[in-house]
């Protein structure tokens, strides 16, 4: 069994989202940084779960590799 060395905390995700520059353009996901920043408290938990699940499975979605 492989031990997961990296664990992303909700607060880490929230801090990063809150530091987004709202003057930047949306990325390939077409989500504007102002949207992500405004909803940081609500998005941090589901995003942390997604990130940690991908780390646990050692797989990245194809879209993330292209982004």
Short mmCIF file of N, CA, C and O in Angstrom, two decimals:
data_model
loop_
_atom_site.label_atom_id
_atom_site.label_comp_id
_atom_site.label_asym_id
_atom_site.label_seq_id
_atom_site.Cartn_x
_atom_site.Cartn_y
_atom_site.Cartn_z
N UNK A 1 0.84 -1.18 0.00
CA UNK A 1 0.00 0.00 0.00
C UNK A 1 0.89 1.25 0.00
O UNK A 1 1.80 1.36 0.80
N UNK A 2 0.60 2.17 -0.89
CA UNK A 2 1.38 3.40 -1.00
C UNK A 2 0.76 4.46 -0.10
O UNK A 2 -0.44 4.72 -0.15
N UNK A 3 1.61 5.06 0.73
CA UNK A 3 1.14 6.13 1.61
C UNK A 3 1.11 7.44 0.84
O UNK A 3 2.06 7.78 0.15
N UNK A 4 0.00 8.15 0.98
CA UNK A 4 -0.12 9.45 0.32
C UNK A 4 0.74 10.45 1.08
O UNK A 4 0.53 10.71 2.25
N UNK A 5 1.73 11.02 0.41
CA UNK A 5 2.66 11.94 1.04
C UNK A 5 2.14 13.37 1.09
O UNK A 5 2.50 14.14 1.96
N UNK A 6 1.26 13.71 0.18
CA UNK A 6 0.78 15.08 0.09
C UNK A 6 -0.72 15.11 0.38
O UNK A 6 -1.48 14.30 -0.16
N UNK A 7 -1.12 16.02 1.26
CA UNK A 7 -2.54 16.20 1.55
C UNK A 7 -2.84 17.70 1.49
O UNK A 7 -2.20 18.50 2.17
N UNK A 8 -3.80 18.05 0.69
CA UNK A 8 -4.17 19.45 0.51
C UNK A 8 -5.31 19.78 1.46
O UNK A 8 -6.35 19.10 1.45
N UNK A 9 -5.12 20.81 2.26
CA UNK A 9 -6.14 21.21 3.23
C UNK A 9 -7.08 22.26 2.62
O UNK A 9 -6.69 23.03 1.76
N UNK A 10 -8.32 22.25 3.12
CA UNK A 10 -9.32 23.21 2.64
C UNK A 10 -8.84 24.64 2.79
O UNK A 10 -9.03 25.47 1.89
N UNK A 11 -8.22 24.95 3.91
CA UNK A 11 -7.76 26.31 4.17
C UNK A 11 -6.69 26.72 3.15
O UNK A 11 -6.64 27.89 2.74
N UNK A 12 -5.85 25.79 2.71
CA UNK A 12 -4.85 26.09 1.70
C UNK A 12 -5.53 26.49 0.39
O UNK A 12 -5.13 27.45 -0.27
N UNK A 13 -6.55 25.74 0.01
CA UNK A 13 -7.28 26.03 -1.22
C UNK A 13 -7.96 27.39 -1.11
O UNK A 13 -7.89 28.22 -2.02
N UNK A 14 -8.59 27.63 0.03
CA UNK A 14 -9.28 28.91 0.24
C UNK A 14 -8.31 30.08 0.16
O UNK A 14 -8.60 31.09 -0.48
N UNK A 15 -7.16 29.94 0.78
CA UNK A 15 -6.16 31.02 0.74
C UNK A 15 -5.71 31.33 -0.68
O UNK A 15 -5.57 32.50 -1.05
N UNK A 16 -5.51 30.30 -1.47
CA UNK A 16 -5.08 30.50 -2.86
C UNK A 16 -6.19 31.17 -3.67
O UNK A 16 -5.95 32.10 -4.43
N UNK A 17 -7.42 30.70 -3.49
CA UNK A 17 -8.54 31.30 -4.23
C UNK A 17 -8.72 32.77 -3.85
O UNK A 17 -9.02 33.60 -4.71
N UNK A 18 -8.54 33.08 -2.58
CA UNK A 18 -8.72 34.46 -2.13
C UNK A 18 -7.62 35.40 -2.63
O UNK A 18 -7.80 36.61 -2.63
N UNK A 19 -6.51 34.84 -3.08
CA UNK A 19 -5.40 35.66 -3.59
C UNK A 19 -5.44 35.83 -5.11
O UNK A 19 -4.57 36.48 -5.68
N UNK A 20 -6.45 35.24 -5.77
CA UNK A 20 -6.55 35.37 -7.22
C UNK A 20 -6.71 36.83 -7.62
O UNK A 20 -7.40 37.60 -6.96
N UNK A 21 -6.08 37.18 -8.73
CA UNK A 21 -6.19 38.54 -9.25
C UNK A 21 -7.40 38.60 -10.18
O UNK A 21 -7.44 37.92 -11.21
N UNK A 22 -8.38 39.41 -9.80
CA UNK A 22 -9.63 39.45 -10.56
C UNK A 22 -9.50 40.17 -11.90
O UNK A 22 -10.40 40.12 -12.71
N UNK A 23 -8.36 40.80 -12.13
CA UNK A 23 -8.15 41.47 -13.42
C UNK A 23 -7.66 40.51 -14.50
O UNK A 23 -7.56 40.89 -15.66
N UNK A 24 -7.38 39.27 -14.12
CA UNK A 24 -6.90 38.28 -15.09
C UNK A 24 -8.06 37.67 -15.87
O UNK A 24 -9.20 37.68 -15.43
N UNK A 25 -7.75 37.10 -17.01
CA UNK A 25 -8.75 36.44 -17.85
C UNK A 25 -9.05 35.04 -17.33
O UNK A 25 -8.21 34.44 -16.66
N UNK A 26 -10.22 34.51 -17.67
CA UNK A 26 -10.53 33.13 -17.31
C UNK A 26 -9.58 32.15 -18.00
O UNK A 26 -9.03 32.45 -19.06
N UNK A 27 -9.41 31.00 -17.40
CA UNK A 27 -8.58 29.96 -17.99
C UNK A 27 -9.39 29.07 -18.90
O UNK A 27 -10.51 29.42 -19.30
N UNK A 28 -8.87 27.89 -19.23
CA UNK A 28 -9.57 26.96 -20.13
C UNK A 28 -10.92 26.50 -19.57
O UNK A 28 -11.79 26.07 -20.32
N UNK A 29 -11.10 26.61 -18.25
CA UNK A 29 -12.37 26.21 -17.63
C UNK A 29 -13.45 27.29 -17.79
O UNK A 29 -14.60 27.09 -17.43
N UNK A 30 -13.07 28.46 -18.30
CA UNK A 30 -13.95 29.59 -18.56
C UNK A 30 -14.57 30.15 -17.27
O UNK A 30 -15.60 30.80 -17.27
N UNK A 31 -13.95 29.89 -16.13
CA UNK A 31 -14.40 30.45 -14.86
C UNK A 31 -13.56 31.68 -14.56
O UNK A 31 -12.33 31.62 -14.50
N UNK A 32 -14.22 32.80 -14.39
CA UNK A 32 -13.51 34.05 -14.14
C UNK A 32 -12.92 34.03 -12.73
O UNK A 32 -13.57 33.56 -11.78
N UNK A 33 -11.70 34.54 -12.55
CA UNK A 33 -11.08 34.57 -11.22
C UNK A 33 -11.93 35.30 -10.17
O UNK A 33 -11.91 34.91 -9.00
N UNK A 34 -12.69 36.30 -10.56
CA UNK A 34 -13.56 37.01 -9.60
C UNK A 34 -14.62 36.06 -9.04
O UNK A 34 -14.94 36.12 -7.85
N UNK A 35 -15.15 35.18 -9.87
CA UNK A 35 -16.13 34.18 -9.45
C UNK A 35 -15.51 33.23 -8.43
O UNK A 35 -16.09 32.97 -7.37
N UNK A 36 -14.32 32.72 -8.74
CA UNK A 36 -13.64 31.78 -7.84
C UNK A 36 -13.27 32.45 -6.52
O UNK A 36 -13.41 31.85 -5.45
N UNK A 37 -12.82 33.68 -6.60
CA UNK A 37 -12.42 34.42 -5.40
C UNK A 37 -13.63 34.68 -4.50
O UNK A 37 -13.56 34.49 -3.29
N UNK A 38 -14.72 35.10 -5.09
CA UNK A 38 -15.93 35.41 -4.33
C UNK A 38 -16.49 34.18 -3.62
O UNK A 38 -17.00 34.25 -2.51
N UNK A 39 -16.39 33.04 -4.27
CA UNK A 39 -16.96 31.81 -3.72
C UNK A 39 -15.92 30.92 -3.02
O UNK A 39 -16.19 29.75 -2.75
N UNK A 40 -14.77 31.47 -2.71
CA UNK A 40 -13.69 30.70 -2.08
C UNK A 40 -14.15 29.91 -0.86
O UNK A 40 -13.82 28.72 -0.74
N UNK A 41 -14.89 30.50 0.09
CA UNK A 41 -15.31 29.72 1.26
C UNK A 41 -16.19 28.51 0.92
O UNK A 41 -16.11 27.47 1.58
N UNK A 42 -16.99 28.63 -0.13
CA UNK A 42 -17.87 27.53 -0.53
C UNK A 42 -17.16 26.51 -1.41
O UNK A 42 -17.52 25.33 -1.42
N UNK A 43 -16.18 26.94 -2.18
CA UNK A 43 -15.50 26.05 -3.13
C UNK A 43 -14.32 25.30 -2.52
O UNK A 43 -13.91 24.27 -3.07
N UNK A 44 -13.79 25.78 -1.41
CA UNK A 44 -12.55 25.18 -0.89
C UNK A 44 -12.71 23.72 -0.50
O UNK A 44 -11.82 22.91 -0.78
N UNK A 45 -13.84 23.33 0.10
CA UNK A 45 -14.02 21.94 0.51
C UNK A 45 -14.14 21.00 -0.69
O UNK A 45 -13.40 20.01 -0.77
N UNK A 46 -15.06 21.26 -1.65
CA UNK A 46 -15.14 20.33 -2.78
C UNK A 46 -13.86 20.28 -3.61
O UNK A 46 -13.47 19.21 -4.08
N UNK A 47 -13.19 21.42 -3.77
CA UNK A 47 -11.94 21.41 -4.53
C UNK A 47 -10.85 20.62 -3.81
O UNK A 47 -10.12 19.86 -4.44
N UNK A 48 -10.75 20.78 -2.50
CA UNK A 48 -9.76 20.02 -1.74
C UNK A 48 -10.03 18.52 -1.86
O UNK A 48 -9.10 17.72 -2.01
N UNK A 49 -11.31 18.13 -1.81
CA UNK A 49 -11.67 16.71 -1.97
C UNK A 49 -11.26 16.19 -3.34
O UNK A 49 -10.72 15.09 -3.47
N UNK A 50 -11.52 16.98 -4.38
CA UNK A 50 -11.15 16.57 -5.74
C UNK A 50 -9.63 16.44 -5.86
O UNK A 50 -9.12 15.44 -6.38
N UNK A 51 -8.90 17.44 -5.38
CA UNK A 51 -7.44 17.41 -5.48
C UNK A 51 -6.87 16.21 -4.72
O UNK A 51 -6.00 15.50 -5.22
N UNK A 52 -7.35 15.98 -3.49
CA UNK A 52 -6.82 14.87 -2.70
C UNK A 52 -7.19 13.51 -3.28
O UNK A 52 -6.39 12.58 -3.22
N UNK A 53 -8.38 13.40 -3.86
CA UNK A 53 -8.76 12.15 -4.50
C UNK A 53 -7.85 11.87 -5.70
O UNK A 53 -7.41 10.73 -5.91
N UNK A 54 -7.55 12.90 -6.48
CA UNK A 54 -6.65 12.72 -7.63
C UNK A 54 -5.25 12.34 -7.17
O UNK A 54 -4.59 11.51 -7.81
N UNK A 55 -4.78 12.94 -6.08
CA UNK A 55 -3.47 12.57 -5.55
C UNK A 55 -3.46 11.12 -5.06
O UNK A 55 -2.51 10.38 -5.30
N UNK A 56 -4.54 10.73 -4.39
CA UNK A 56 -4.65 9.36 -3.86
C UNK A 56 -4.63 8.34 -5.00
O UNK A 56 -3.99 7.29 -4.90
N UNK A 57 -5.34 8.65 -6.08
CA UNK A 57 -5.42 7.74 -7.22
C UNK A 57 -4.20 7.86 -8.15
O UNK A 57 -4.03 7.04 -9.04
N UNK A 58 -3.40 8.91 -7.93
CA UNK A 58 -2.22 9.18 -8.76
C UNK A 58 -2.62 9.36 -10.23
O UNK A 58 -1.94 8.88 -11.14
N UNK A 59 -3.75 10.03 -10.44
CA UNK A 59 -4.22 10.31 -11.80
C UNK A 59 -4.67 11.75 -11.89
O UNK A 59 -5.23 12.30 -10.96
N UNK A 60 -4.43 12.34 -13.06
CA UNK A 60 -4.91 13.69 -13.35
C UNK A 60 -5.86 13.63 -14.53
O UNK A 60 -5.61 12.91 -15.49
N UNK A 61 -6.95 14.40 -14.47
CA UNK A 61 -7.84 14.45 -15.65
C UNK A 61 -7.08 14.99 -16.86
O UNK A 61 -6.21 15.85 -16.72
N UNK A 62 -7.43 14.52 -18.02
CA UNK A 62 -6.80 14.95 -19.27
C UNK A 62 -6.88 16.47 -19.42
O UNK A 62 -5.92 17.11 -19.84
N UNK A 63 -8.02 17.04 -19.03
CA UNK A 63 -8.21 18.48 -19.15
C UNK A 63 -7.18 19.25 -18.34
O UNK A 63 -6.76 20.33 -18.72
N UNK A 64 -6.79 18.72 -17.18
CA UNK A 64 -5.79 19.39 -16.33
C UNK A 64 -4.43 19.34 -16.99
O UNK A 64 -3.64 20.26 -16.86
N UNK A 65 -4.14 18.25 -17.66
CA UNK A 65 -2.85 18.12 -18.33
C UNK A 65 -2.75 19.10 -19.49
O UNK A 65 -1.68 19.63 -19.78
N UNK A 66 -3.86 19.35 -20.17
CA UNK A 66 -3.88 20.27 -21.30
C UNK A 66 -3.91 21.73 -20.86
O UNK A 66 -3.52 22.61 -21.59
N UNK A 67 -4.43 21.98 -19.64
CA UNK A 67 -4.55 23.35 -19.13
C UNK A 67 -3.22 23.88 -18.73
O UNK A 67 -2.82 24.97 -18.85
#
